């Protein structure tokens, strides 16, 4: 029988994970089935447990269940512990294991663009769960200095406090959006502004060489401003593919090439 996978969320109809995993499976010759699984808002744990009890091999977790998935795991990777959220589950020795592949997905996407990460100064705009999940993998990939800028400055300061022990080799600092200034190798938009159709204004004092928008398929004032400045840009489809590849690698011990799926 083929290996069974699922992505669980609420809503789930929008998920592109099944088509990505089926494309990886075709490319790598692995026999698998990957389905969307809608769990009731109060029914994540029961639905997840049923999936594994019925012989499921691995499960991706999306909004709004990533923190609940984290809380259920008996064994967590370091990057999942730091992210405090899990998007990849599997059973091993009778125990639920959890990882978070979002940050490595971003790293893989940036590397596939041939943008350098070694010894770089990065600016991440936003201080929510999306930012929490990517800081440690970015530092592991070579970022030396990361500024986290947020509309609510206190939230950026709190996040840096939480993360600084985990990334002793990098210099982390907080800025408010109004203060935004300096010159960065890459600026990453990790806010939900473009998802909700809000504008994000980048001040003239802010300079950068590359711009990455984590959202995709939405108009982005962030990307529009970056394009006006003439720097290379990308929206977040590569990150989506990258996190899926990293989950696929964990479950199937084969790593598809990201550039084949962009
Ligand atoms: P996620 O898990 O996707 O990161 P989140 O935890 O709700 O979602 O965080 C959303 C982030 O987008 C926050 O940094 C938020 O800023 P605040 O902390 O000040 O709320 C940011 N954000 C959302 N809409 C924004 C907007 N219109 N302008 C600037 N920042 C915005």
Short mmCIF file of C-alpha atoms and ligand atoms in Angstrom, two decimals:
data_model
loop_
_atom_site.label_atom_id
_atom_site.label_comp_id
_atom_site.label_asym_id
_atom_site.label_seq_id
_atom_site.Cartn_x
_atom_site.Cartn_y
_atom_site.Cartn_z
CA UNK A 1 0.00 0.00 0.00
CA UNK A 2 1.21 3.52 -0.71
CA UNK A 3 2.32 5.74 2.18
CA UNK A 4 -0.46 8.02 3.47
CA UNK A 5 0.08 11.74 4.14
CA UNK A 6 -2.27 14.64 4.88
CA UNK A 7 -2.31 18.36 5.57
CA UNK A 8 -4.64 19.35 8.39
CA UNK A 9 -6.09 22.83 8.89
CA UNK A 10 -9.22 24.95 9.05
CA UNK A 11 -9.91 26.07 6.38
CA UNK A 12 -7.96 23.64 4.19
CA UNK A 13 -9.42 23.96 0.66
CA UNK A 14 -6.75 26.56 -0.32
CA UNK A 15 -3.81 24.29 0.51
CA UNK A 16 -1.33 23.59 -2.31
CA UNK A 17 0.48 20.88 -0.31
CA UNK A 18 -1.17 17.83 -1.97
CA UNK A 19 -0.20 18.96 -5.49
CA UNK A 20 3.37 19.75 -4.35
CA UNK A 21 3.88 16.41 -2.58
CA UNK A 22 2.41 14.47 -5.50
CA UNK A 23 4.79 16.34 -7.85
CA UNK A 24 7.77 15.47 -5.59
CA UNK A 25 6.60 11.84 -5.45
CA UNK A 26 6.39 11.61 -9.24
CA UNK A 27 9.87 13.13 -9.60
CA UNK A 28 11.46 10.85 -6.99
CA UNK A 29 9.49 7.66 -7.74
CA UNK A 30 7.90 7.36 -4.28
CA UNK A 31 4.43 5.81 -3.99
CA UNK A 32 2.28 8.02 -1.77
CA UNK A 33 -1.16 9.53 -1.28
CA UNK A 34 -1.47 13.03 0.18
CA UNK A 35 -4.89 14.47 1.07
CA UNK A 36 -6.43 17.59 2.62
CA UNK A 37 -7.96 17.02 6.04
CA UNK A 38 -10.40 19.55 7.47
CA UNK A 39 -10.52 19.40 11.28
CA UNK A 40 -13.20 21.21 13.28
CA UNK A 41 -11.75 24.21 15.15
CA UNK A 42 -12.11 22.28 18.42
CA UNK A 43 -11.17 18.92 16.92
CA UNK A 44 -7.52 19.04 15.89
CA UNK A 45 -6.18 16.46 18.36
CA UNK A 46 -8.90 13.86 17.69
CA UNK A 47 -8.53 14.20 13.92
CA UNK A 48 -4.72 14.02 14.05
CA UNK A 49 -4.77 10.96 16.35
CA UNK A 50 -7.28 9.20 14.10
CA UNK A 51 -5.05 9.79 11.08
CA UNK A 52 -2.04 8.15 12.74
CA UNK A 53 -4.16 5.34 14.29
CA UNK A 54 -5.27 4.48 10.75
CA UNK A 55 -1.68 4.08 9.61
CA UNK A 56 -0.82 7.59 8.35
CA UNK A 57 2.93 8.16 7.88
CA UNK A 58 3.18 11.93 8.13
CA UNK A 59 1.06 15.03 8.48
CA UNK A 60 1.55 18.71 7.71
CA UNK A 61 -0.20 21.17 9.98
CA UNK A 62 -1.41 24.58 8.90
CA UNK A 63 -3.39 27.50 10.34
CA UNK A 64 -4.73 27.56 13.04
CA UNK A 65 -3.30 24.34 14.52
CA UNK A 66 0.50 24.76 14.48
CA UNK A 67 0.72 25.69 18.19
CA UNK A 68 -1.61 22.84 19.22
CA UNK A 69 0.50 20.42 17.20
CA UNK A 70 3.59 21.72 19.01
CA UNK A 71 1.91 21.06 22.38
CA UNK A 72 1.07 17.44 21.43
CA UNK A 73 4.56 16.29 20.45
CA UNK A 74 6.62 13.97 22.66
CA UNK A 75 9.77 14.74 20.67
CA UNK A 76 10.59 18.08 19.02
CA UNK A 77 13.51 19.25 16.88
CA UNK A 78 15.52 22.24 18.12
CA UNK A 79 14.05 24.49 15.44
CA UNK A 80 10.48 23.46 16.38
CA UNK A 81 11.21 24.18 20.05
CA UNK A 82 12.41 27.66 19.11
CA UNK A 83 9.51 28.28 16.71
CA UNK A 84 7.01 27.07 19.36
CA UNK A 85 4.98 25.79 16.40
CA UNK A 86 4.99 22.56 14.40
CA UNK A 87 4.06 22.06 10.74
CA UNK A 88 5.41 18.52 10.27
CA UNK A 89 4.36 15.45 12.29
CA UNK A 90 5.27 11.77 12.18
CA UNK A 91 5.25 8.73 14.47
CA UNK A 92 8.53 7.14 15.46
CA UNK A 93 8.92 4.39 18.10
CA UNK A 94 5.31 4.97 19.10
CA UNK A 95 5.92 8.65 19.85
CA UNK A 96 4.63 11.73 18.07
CA UNK A 97 7.55 13.71 16.60
CA UNK A 98 7.31 17.32 15.44
CA UNK A 99 9.40 19.66 13.35
CA UNK A 100 8.99 23.09 11.82
CA UNK A 101 10.19 23.34 8.22
CA UNK A 102 9.01 26.89 7.44
CA UNK A 103 12.33 28.56 8.26
CA UNK A 104 14.40 26.08 6.28
CA UNK A 105 11.88 26.53 3.46
CA UNK A 106 12.69 30.25 3.40
CA UNK A 107 16.43 29.54 3.50
CA UNK A 108 16.09 27.07 0.61
CA UNK A 109 14.04 29.58 -1.39
CA UNK A 110 16.59 32.37 -0.85
CA UNK A 111 19.45 30.05 -1.79
CA UNK A 112 17.58 28.90 -4.92
CA UNK A 113 17.44 32.57 -5.95
CA UNK A 114 21.25 32.64 -5.54
CA UNK A 115 21.00 35.41 -2.92
CA UNK A 116 23.86 35.10 -0.44
CA UNK A 117 23.07 34.53 3.26
CA UNK A 118 26.63 34.10 4.64
CA UNK A 119 27.70 37.00 6.89
CA UNK A 120 24.67 39.06 5.93
CA UNK A 121 22.69 41.79 7.63
CA UNK A 122 18.96 41.08 7.37
CA UNK A 123 15.87 43.07 8.16
CA UNK A 124 12.68 41.18 8.99
CA UNK A 125 9.51 43.26 9.12
CA UNK A 126 6.91 41.74 11.47
CA UNK A 127 7.24 40.04 14.86
CA UNK A 128 4.55 37.34 14.79
CA UNK A 129 4.73 33.57 14.41
CA UNK A 130 6.09 33.82 10.87
CA UNK A 131 9.16 35.73 12.09
CA UNK A 132 9.68 33.48 15.14
CA UNK A 133 9.88 30.46 12.83
CA UNK A 134 12.59 31.78 10.51
CA UNK A 135 15.22 33.52 12.67
CA UNK A 136 17.11 30.42 13.83
CA UNK A 137 17.33 28.78 10.36
CA UNK A 138 18.47 32.10 8.85
CA UNK A 139 21.23 32.37 11.45
CA UNK A 140 22.25 28.75 10.86
CA UNK A 141 22.48 29.60 7.15
CA UNK A 142 24.94 32.40 7.95
CA UNK A 143 23.06 35.60 8.82
CA UNK A 144 25.23 37.65 11.19
CA UNK A 145 22.92 40.50 12.10
CA UNK A 146 19.12 40.51 12.10
CA UNK A 147 16.98 43.55 12.82
CA UNK A 148 13.33 42.78 13.58
CA UNK A 149 11.10 45.77 12.86
CA UNK A 150 7.49 45.83 13.93
CA UNK A 151 4.53 48.21 14.03
CA UNK A 152 4.29 47.36 17.74
CA UNK A 153 7.90 47.81 18.89
CA UNK A 154 7.37 46.02 22.23
CA UNK A 155 6.44 42.82 20.39
CA UNK A 156 9.71 42.88 18.42
CA UNK A 157 11.65 43.47 21.66
CA UNK A 158 9.86 40.57 23.35
CA UNK A 159 10.59 38.24 20.44
CA UNK A 160 14.29 39.15 20.50
CA UNK A 161 14.39 38.42 24.23
CA UNK A 162 12.87 35.00 23.54
CA UNK A 163 15.25 34.20 20.66
CA UNK A 164 18.61 35.60 21.70
CA UNK A 165 19.78 32.58 23.70
CA UNK A 166 18.97 30.30 20.76
CA UNK A 167 21.14 32.30 18.35
CA UNK A 168 24.26 33.41 20.27
CA UNK A 169 26.27 33.83 17.04
CA UNK A 170 24.03 36.54 15.62
CA UNK A 171 23.35 40.10 16.70
CA UNK A 172 19.59 40.70 17.08
CA UNK A 173 17.96 44.08 17.53
CA UNK A 174 14.50 45.66 17.38
CA UNK A 175 13.21 48.71 15.53
CA UNK A 176 9.86 50.36 15.11
CA UNK A 177 8.50 50.76 11.58
CA UNK A 178 8.91 54.57 11.76
CA UNK A 179 12.58 54.24 12.75
CA UNK A 180 13.39 51.95 9.81
CA UNK A 181 16.82 52.95 8.51
CA UNK A 182 20.15 51.41 7.51
CA UNK A 183 21.44 49.24 4.70
CA UNK A 184 20.53 45.56 4.58
CA UNK A 185 21.51 42.69 2.28
CA UNK A 186 17.95 41.33 2.34
CA UNK A 187 14.68 42.69 3.72
CA UNK A 188 11.99 40.09 4.40
CA UNK A 189 8.32 41.01 4.80
CA UNK A 190 6.91 38.64 7.43
CA UNK A 191 3.88 40.80 8.28
CA UNK A 192 0.38 39.80 7.31
CA UNK A 193 -0.10 43.28 5.73
CA UNK A 194 -0.36 42.09 2.12
CA UNK A 195 -2.66 39.20 3.13
CA UNK A 196 -5.11 41.74 4.56
CA UNK A 197 -4.55 44.21 1.71
CA UNK A 198 -2.80 46.82 3.89
CA UNK A 199 -0.01 49.06 2.64
CA UNK A 200 3.44 48.96 4.24
CA UNK A 201 5.49 52.13 3.72
CA UNK A 202 9.26 51.75 3.44
CA UNK A 203 11.06 54.99 4.40
CA UNK A 204 13.73 56.49 2.10
CA UNK A 205 16.33 56.05 4.86
CA UNK A 206 15.93 52.29 4.49
CA UNK A 207 18.25 50.76 1.90
CA UNK A 208 18.41 47.12 0.83
CA UNK A 209 19.83 44.93 -1.92
CA UNK A 210 17.11 42.21 -2.13
CA UNK A 211 13.47 41.97 -1.02
CA UNK A 212 11.54 38.82 -0.09
CA UNK A 213 7.76 38.82 0.50
CA UNK A 214 6.63 35.76 2.48
CA UNK A 215 3.07 35.97 1.14
CA UNK A 216 2.33 35.03 -2.45
CA UNK A 217 -0.41 35.55 -4.99
CA UNK A 218 -1.51 38.85 -3.41
CA UNK A 219 -0.77 42.45 -4.39
CA UNK A 220 2.11 43.60 -2.17
CA UNK A 221 2.94 47.29 -1.64
CA UNK A 222 6.20 46.05 -0.10
CA UNK A 223 7.23 44.36 -3.36
CA UNK A 224 6.01 47.31 -5.44
CA UNK A 225 8.32 49.65 -3.51
CA UNK A 226 11.24 47.23 -3.80
CA UNK A 227 10.73 46.96 -7.55
CA UNK A 228 10.71 50.76 -7.83
CA UNK A 229 14.13 50.70 -6.20
CA UNK A 230 15.34 48.25 -8.86
CA UNK A 231 16.48 45.45 -6.50
CA UNK A 232 15.83 41.72 -7.08
CA UNK A 233 12.56 40.60 -5.46
CA UNK A 234 10.62 37.43 -4.81
CA UNK A 235 7.24 36.54 -3.41
CA UNK A 236 6.79 33.55 -1.12
CA UNK A 237 5.93 30.69 -3.45
CA UNK A 238 9.51 29.41 -3.19
CA UNK A 239 9.20 29.34 0.61
CA UNK A 240 6.00 27.30 0.32
CA UNK A 241 7.72 24.81 -1.98
CA UNK A 242 10.81 24.87 0.25
CA UNK A 243 8.95 23.96 3.43
CA UNK A 244 7.14 21.17 1.57
CA UNK A 245 10.46 19.79 0.27
CA UNK A 246 11.90 19.83 3.78
CA UNK A 247 8.88 17.87 5.14
CA UNK A 248 9.16 15.43 2.23
CA UNK A 249 12.89 14.99 3.00
CA UNK A 250 12.15 14.17 6.67
CA UNK A 251 9.45 11.60 5.83
CA UNK A 252 10.92 9.99 2.73
CA UNK A 253 14.69 10.61 3.18
CA UNK A 254 14.88 11.95 -0.38
CA UNK A 255 15.28 15.66 -1.17
CA UNK A 256 13.71 16.96 -4.37
CA UNK A 257 15.46 19.93 -6.02
CA UNK A 258 13.55 23.16 -5.29
CA UNK A 259 14.42 24.75 -8.64
CA UNK A 260 12.52 21.94 -10.42
CA UNK A 261 9.23 23.08 -8.87
CA UNK A 262 9.28 26.89 -9.15
P1 LIG B 1 1.91 35.47 11.75
O1 LIG B 1 1.80 34.24 12.59
O2 LIG B 1 1.55 35.31 10.31
O3 LIG B 1 3.25 36.13 11.91
P2 LIG B 1 0.66 37.33 13.57
O4 LIG B 1 1.27 36.67 14.75
O5 LIG B 1 -0.76 37.78 13.60
O6 LIG B 1 0.76 36.45 12.27
O7 LIG B 1 1.58 38.58 13.21
C1 LIG B 1 1.26 39.47 12.19
C2 LIG B 1 2.41 40.46 12.02
O8 LIG B 1 2.08 41.36 10.95
C3 LIG B 1 2.67 41.34 13.23
O9 LIG B 1 4.04 41.65 13.28
C4 LIG B 1 1.83 42.58 12.91
O10 LIG B 1 2.28 43.76 13.57
P3 LIG B 1 1.78 44.08 15.09
O11 LIG B 1 2.56 43.15 15.99
O12 LIG B 1 2.09 45.50 15.30
O13 LIG B 1 0.29 43.78 15.11
C5 LIG B 1 2.11 42.70 11.43
N1 LIG B 1 1.10 43.47 10.69
C6 LIG B 1 -0.15 43.07 10.35
N2 LIG B 1 -0.77 44.04 9.64
C7 LIG B 1 0.12 45.07 9.52
C8 LIG B 1 0.09 46.36 8.90
N3 LIG B 1 -1.00 46.79 8.24
N4 LIG B 1 1.18 47.13 8.99
C9 LIG B 1 2.27 46.71 9.65
N5 LIG B 1 2.37 45.51 10.26
C10 LIG B 1 1.31 44.70 10.20
#
